PDB file of C-alpha atoms in Angstrom:
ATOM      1  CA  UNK A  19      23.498 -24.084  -6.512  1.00 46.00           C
ATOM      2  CA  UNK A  20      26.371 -22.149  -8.097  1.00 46.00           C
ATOM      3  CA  UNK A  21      28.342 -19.810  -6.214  1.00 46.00           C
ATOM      4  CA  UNK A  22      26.850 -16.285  -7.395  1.00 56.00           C
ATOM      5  CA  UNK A  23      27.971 -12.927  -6.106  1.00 56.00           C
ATOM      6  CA  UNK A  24      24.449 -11.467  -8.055  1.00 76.00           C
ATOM      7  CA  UNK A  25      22.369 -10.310  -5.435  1.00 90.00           C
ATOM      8  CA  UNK A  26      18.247 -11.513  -5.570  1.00 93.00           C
ATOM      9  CA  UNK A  27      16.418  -9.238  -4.084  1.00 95.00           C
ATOM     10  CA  UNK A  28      12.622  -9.832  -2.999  1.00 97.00           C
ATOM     11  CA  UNK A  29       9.619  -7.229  -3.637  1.00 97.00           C
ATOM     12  CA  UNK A  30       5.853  -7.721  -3.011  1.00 97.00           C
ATOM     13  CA  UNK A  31       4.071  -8.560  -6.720  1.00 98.00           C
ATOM     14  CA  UNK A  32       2.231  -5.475  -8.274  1.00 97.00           C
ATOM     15  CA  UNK A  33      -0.587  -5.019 -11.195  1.00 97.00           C
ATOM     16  CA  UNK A  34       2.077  -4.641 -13.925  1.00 97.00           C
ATOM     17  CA  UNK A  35       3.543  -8.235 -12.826  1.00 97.00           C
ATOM     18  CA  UNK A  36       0.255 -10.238 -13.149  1.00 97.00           C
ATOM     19  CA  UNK A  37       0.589 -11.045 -16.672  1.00 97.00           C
ATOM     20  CA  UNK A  38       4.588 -12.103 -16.086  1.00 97.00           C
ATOM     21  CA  UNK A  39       3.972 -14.240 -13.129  1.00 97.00           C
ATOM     22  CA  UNK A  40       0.588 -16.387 -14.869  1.00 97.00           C
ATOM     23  CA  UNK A  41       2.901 -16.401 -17.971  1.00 97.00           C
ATOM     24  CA  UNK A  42       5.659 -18.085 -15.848  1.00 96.00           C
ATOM     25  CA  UNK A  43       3.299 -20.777 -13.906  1.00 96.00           C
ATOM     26  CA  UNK A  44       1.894 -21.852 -17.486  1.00 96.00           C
ATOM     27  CA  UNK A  45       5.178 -22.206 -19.273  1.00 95.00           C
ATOM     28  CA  UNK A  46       7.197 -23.145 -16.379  1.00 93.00           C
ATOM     29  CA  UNK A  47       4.467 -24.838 -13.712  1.00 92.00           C
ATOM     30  CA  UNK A  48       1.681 -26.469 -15.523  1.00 92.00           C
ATOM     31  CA  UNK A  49       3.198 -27.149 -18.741  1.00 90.00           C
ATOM     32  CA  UNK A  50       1.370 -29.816 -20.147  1.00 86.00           C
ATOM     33  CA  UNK A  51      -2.171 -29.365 -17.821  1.00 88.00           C
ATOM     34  CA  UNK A  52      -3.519 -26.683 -19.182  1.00 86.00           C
ATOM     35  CA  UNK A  53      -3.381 -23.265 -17.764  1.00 91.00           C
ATOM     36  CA  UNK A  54      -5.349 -22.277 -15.009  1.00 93.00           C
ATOM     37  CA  UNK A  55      -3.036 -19.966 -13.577  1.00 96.00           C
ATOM     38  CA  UNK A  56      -4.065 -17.134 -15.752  1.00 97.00           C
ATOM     39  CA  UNK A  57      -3.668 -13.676 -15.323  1.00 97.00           C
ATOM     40  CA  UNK A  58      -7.438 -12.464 -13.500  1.00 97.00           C
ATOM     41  CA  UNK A  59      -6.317 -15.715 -10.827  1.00 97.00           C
ATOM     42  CA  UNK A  60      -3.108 -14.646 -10.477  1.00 98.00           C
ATOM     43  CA  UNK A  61      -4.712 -10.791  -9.781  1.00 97.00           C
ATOM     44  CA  UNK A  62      -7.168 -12.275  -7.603  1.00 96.00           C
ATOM     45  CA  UNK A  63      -4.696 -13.625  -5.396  1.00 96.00           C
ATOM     46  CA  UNK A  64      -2.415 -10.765  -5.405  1.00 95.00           C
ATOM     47  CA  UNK A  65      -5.219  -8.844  -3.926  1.00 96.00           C
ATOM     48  CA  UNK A  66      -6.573 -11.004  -1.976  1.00 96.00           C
ATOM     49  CA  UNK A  67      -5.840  -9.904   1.982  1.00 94.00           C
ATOM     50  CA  UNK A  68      -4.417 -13.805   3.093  1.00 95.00           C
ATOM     51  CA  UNK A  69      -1.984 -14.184   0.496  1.00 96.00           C
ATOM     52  CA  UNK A  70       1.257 -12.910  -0.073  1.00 96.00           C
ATOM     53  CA  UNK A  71       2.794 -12.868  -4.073  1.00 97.00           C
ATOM     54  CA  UNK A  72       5.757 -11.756  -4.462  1.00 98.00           C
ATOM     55  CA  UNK A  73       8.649 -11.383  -7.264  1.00 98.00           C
ATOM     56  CA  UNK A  74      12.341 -12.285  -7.287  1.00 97.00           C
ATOM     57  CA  UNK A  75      14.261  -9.977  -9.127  1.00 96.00           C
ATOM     58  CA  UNK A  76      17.787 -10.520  -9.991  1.00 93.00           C
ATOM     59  CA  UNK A  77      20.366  -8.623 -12.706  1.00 88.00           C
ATOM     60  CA  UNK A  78      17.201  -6.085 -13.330  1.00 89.00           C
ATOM     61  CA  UNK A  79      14.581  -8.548 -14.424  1.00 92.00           C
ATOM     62  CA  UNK A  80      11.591 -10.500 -12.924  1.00 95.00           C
ATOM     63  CA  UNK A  81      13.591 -14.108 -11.934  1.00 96.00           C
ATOM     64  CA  UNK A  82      11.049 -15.827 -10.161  1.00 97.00           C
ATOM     65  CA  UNK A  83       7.846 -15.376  -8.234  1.00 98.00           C
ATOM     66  CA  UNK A  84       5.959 -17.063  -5.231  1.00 98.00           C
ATOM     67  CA  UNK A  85       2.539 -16.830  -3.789  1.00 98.00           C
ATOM     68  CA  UNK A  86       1.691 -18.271  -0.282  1.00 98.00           C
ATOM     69  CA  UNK A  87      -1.776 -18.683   0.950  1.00 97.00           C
ATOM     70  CA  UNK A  88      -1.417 -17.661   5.104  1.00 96.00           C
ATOM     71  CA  UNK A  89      -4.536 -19.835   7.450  1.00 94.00           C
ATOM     72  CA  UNK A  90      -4.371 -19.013  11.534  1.00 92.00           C
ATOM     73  CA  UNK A  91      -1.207 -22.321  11.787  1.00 94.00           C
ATOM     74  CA  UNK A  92      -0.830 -23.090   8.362  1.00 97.00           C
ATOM     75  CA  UNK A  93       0.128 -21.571   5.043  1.00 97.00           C
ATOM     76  CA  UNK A  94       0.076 -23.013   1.665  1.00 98.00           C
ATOM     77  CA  UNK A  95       2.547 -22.653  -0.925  1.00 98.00           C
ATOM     78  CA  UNK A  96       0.906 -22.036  -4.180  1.00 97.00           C
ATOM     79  CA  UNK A  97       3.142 -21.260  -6.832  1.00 97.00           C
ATOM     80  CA  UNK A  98       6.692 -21.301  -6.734  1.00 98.00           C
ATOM     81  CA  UNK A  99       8.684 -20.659 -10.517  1.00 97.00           C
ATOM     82  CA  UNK A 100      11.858 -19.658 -10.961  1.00 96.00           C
ATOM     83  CA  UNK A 101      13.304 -18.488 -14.854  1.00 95.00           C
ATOM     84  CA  UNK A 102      15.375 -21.177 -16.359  1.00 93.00           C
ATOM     85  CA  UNK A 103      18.064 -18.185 -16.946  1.00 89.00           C
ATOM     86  CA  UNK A 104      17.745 -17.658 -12.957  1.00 91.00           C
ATOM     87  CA  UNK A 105      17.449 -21.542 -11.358  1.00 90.00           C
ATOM     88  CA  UNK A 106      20.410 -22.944  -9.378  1.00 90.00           C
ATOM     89  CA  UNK A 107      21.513 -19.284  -8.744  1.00 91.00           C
ATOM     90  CA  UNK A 108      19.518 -19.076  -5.210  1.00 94.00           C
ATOM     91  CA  UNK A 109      16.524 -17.802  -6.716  1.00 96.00           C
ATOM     92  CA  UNK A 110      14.042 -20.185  -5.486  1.00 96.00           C
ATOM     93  CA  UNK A 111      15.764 -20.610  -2.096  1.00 96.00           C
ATOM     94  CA  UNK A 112      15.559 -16.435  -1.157  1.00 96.00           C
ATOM     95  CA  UNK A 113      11.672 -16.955  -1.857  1.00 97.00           C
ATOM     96  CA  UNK A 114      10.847 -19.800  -0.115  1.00 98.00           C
ATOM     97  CA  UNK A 115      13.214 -18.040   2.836  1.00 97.00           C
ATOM     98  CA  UNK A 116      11.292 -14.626   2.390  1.00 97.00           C
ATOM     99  CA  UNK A 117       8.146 -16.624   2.641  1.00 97.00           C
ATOM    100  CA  UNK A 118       8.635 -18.714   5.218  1.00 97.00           C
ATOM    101  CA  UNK A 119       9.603 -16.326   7.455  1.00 96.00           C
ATOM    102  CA  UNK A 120       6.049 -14.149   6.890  1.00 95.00           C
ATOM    103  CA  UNK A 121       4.516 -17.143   7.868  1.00 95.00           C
ATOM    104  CA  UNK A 122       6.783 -17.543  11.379  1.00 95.00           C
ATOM    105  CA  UNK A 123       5.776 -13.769  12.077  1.00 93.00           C
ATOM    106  CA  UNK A 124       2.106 -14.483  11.127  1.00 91.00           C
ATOM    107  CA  UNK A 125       2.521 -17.452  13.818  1.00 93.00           C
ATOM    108  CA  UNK A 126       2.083 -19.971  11.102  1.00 95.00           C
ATOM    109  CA  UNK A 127       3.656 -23.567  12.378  1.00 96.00           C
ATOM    110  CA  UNK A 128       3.483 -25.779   9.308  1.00 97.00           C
ATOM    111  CA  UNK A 129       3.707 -25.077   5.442  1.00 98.00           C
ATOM    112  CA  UNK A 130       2.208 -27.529   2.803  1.00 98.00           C
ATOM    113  CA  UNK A 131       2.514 -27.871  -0.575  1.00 98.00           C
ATOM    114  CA  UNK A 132       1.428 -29.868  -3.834  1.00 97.00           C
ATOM    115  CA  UNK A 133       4.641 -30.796  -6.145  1.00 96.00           C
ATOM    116  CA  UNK A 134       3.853 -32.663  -9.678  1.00 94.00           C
ATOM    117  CA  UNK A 135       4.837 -36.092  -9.198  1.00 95.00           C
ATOM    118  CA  UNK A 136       6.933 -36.332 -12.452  1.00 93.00           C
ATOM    119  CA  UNK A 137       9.149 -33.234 -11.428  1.00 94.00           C
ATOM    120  CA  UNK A 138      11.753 -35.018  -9.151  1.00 95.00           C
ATOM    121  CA  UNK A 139      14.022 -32.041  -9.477  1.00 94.00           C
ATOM    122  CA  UNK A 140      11.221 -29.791  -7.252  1.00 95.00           C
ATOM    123  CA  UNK A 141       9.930 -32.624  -5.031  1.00 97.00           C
ATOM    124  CA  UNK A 142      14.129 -32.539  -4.276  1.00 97.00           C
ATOM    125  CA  UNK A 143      14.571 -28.682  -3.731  1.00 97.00           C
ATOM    126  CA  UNK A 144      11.791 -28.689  -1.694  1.00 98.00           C
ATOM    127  CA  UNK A 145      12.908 -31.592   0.384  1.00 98.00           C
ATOM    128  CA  UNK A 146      16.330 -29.674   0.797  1.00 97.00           C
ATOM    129  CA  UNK A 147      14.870 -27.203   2.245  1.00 97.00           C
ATOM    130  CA  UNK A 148      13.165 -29.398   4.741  1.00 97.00           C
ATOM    131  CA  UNK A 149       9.769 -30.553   3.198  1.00 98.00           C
ATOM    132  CA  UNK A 150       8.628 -34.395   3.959  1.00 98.00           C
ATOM    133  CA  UNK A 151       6.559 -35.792   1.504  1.00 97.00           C
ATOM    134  CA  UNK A 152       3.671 -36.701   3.124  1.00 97.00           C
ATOM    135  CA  UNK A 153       0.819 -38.214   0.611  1.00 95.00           C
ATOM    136  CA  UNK A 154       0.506 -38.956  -2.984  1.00 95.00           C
ATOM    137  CA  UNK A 155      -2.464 -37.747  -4.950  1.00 94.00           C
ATOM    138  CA  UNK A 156      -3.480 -39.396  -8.071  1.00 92.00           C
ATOM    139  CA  UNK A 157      -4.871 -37.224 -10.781  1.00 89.00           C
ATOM    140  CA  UNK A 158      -4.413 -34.219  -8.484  1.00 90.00           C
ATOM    141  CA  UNK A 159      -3.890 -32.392 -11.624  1.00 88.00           C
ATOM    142  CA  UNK A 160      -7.278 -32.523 -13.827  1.00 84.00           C
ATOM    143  CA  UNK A 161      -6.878 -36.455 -13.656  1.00 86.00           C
ATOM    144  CA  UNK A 162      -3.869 -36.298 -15.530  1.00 86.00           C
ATOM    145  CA  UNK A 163      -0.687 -36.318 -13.240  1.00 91.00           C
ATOM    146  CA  UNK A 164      -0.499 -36.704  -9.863  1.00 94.00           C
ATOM    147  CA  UNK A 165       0.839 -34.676  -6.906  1.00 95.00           C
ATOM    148  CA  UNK A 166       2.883 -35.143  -3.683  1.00 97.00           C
ATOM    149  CA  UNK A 167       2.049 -33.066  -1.010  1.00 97.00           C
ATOM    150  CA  UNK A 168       4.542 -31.968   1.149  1.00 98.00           C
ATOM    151  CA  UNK A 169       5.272 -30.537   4.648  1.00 98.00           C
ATOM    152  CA  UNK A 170       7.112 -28.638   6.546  1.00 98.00           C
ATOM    153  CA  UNK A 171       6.332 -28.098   9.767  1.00 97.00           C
ATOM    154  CA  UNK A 172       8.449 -24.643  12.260  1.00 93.00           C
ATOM    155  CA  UNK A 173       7.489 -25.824  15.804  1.00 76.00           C
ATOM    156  CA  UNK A 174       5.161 -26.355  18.646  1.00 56.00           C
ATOM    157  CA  UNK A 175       4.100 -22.638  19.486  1.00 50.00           C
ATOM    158  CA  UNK A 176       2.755 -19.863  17.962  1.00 47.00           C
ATOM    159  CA  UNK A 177       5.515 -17.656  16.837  1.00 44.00           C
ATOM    160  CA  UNK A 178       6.620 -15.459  19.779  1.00 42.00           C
ATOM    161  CA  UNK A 179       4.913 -17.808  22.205  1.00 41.00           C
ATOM    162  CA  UNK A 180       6.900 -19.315  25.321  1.00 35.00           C
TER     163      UNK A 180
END
């Protein structure tokens, strides 16, 4: 990461991101697999009353975006993108931060996640940040590429508990 003194601040997703953020998963996350990311999924899961999306913004524009599935002790990661303009500027680190801590107050205690197989450089950030990779999925993406899923897990307890 380069030092930055830009600040990247983190706001819930609204209707007029939609079309940014299911731009930004098929250019920048499924490249190559076809898109099904689109903008009426991406609105379904922004209003959907388990999942939080939000939107990095940093120097005035949309930088990245995240959307995190919440369960009663585990959330899922869906999408994570971050703007090539934006990446190894903190960008994807404050999201997966801002997330991760909704799921510790929602008294999640373990966060998986599916990274492509070919893209070392995320299967890396994410393992920074303390995600083991845990199994390999072939053809996890419409038969054509596989996935690692990975996991990171916050404690023994309910969040708050003793």
């Amino acid at each position: 990461m380069t030092p930055d003194s830009t600040t990247t601040s983190i706001r819930f997703a609204t209707r007029a991101d939609v079309l940014a953020m299911a731009e930004m998963s098929r250019d920048l996350i499924e490249h190559g697999l076809g898109w099904s990311w689109t903008r009426e999924r991406v609105l379904r899961s922004l209003r959907h009353p388990d999942t939080n999306a939000v939107v990095a913004v940093r120097e005035a524009e949309r930088a990245g975006f995240g959307i995190m599935k919440y369960g009663d002790d585990e959330a899922h990661l869906l999408l994570l993108a971050v703007r090539p303009g934006h990446a190894r500027h903190g960008v994807g680190r404050t999201l997966v931060d801002w997330l991760e801590a909704s799921a510790r107050v929602a008294g999640v205690v373990r966060v998986t996640l599916e990274a492509r197989f070919g893209n070392a450089a995320a299967r890396a950030f994410y393992a920074r940040l303390g995600y083991a990779q845990t199994q390999l999925l072939p053809g996890y993406y419409g038969g054509r590429e596989s996935s690692v899923r990975m996991v990171k897990e916050f404690g023994n307890g309910r969040a708050g508990a003793p």
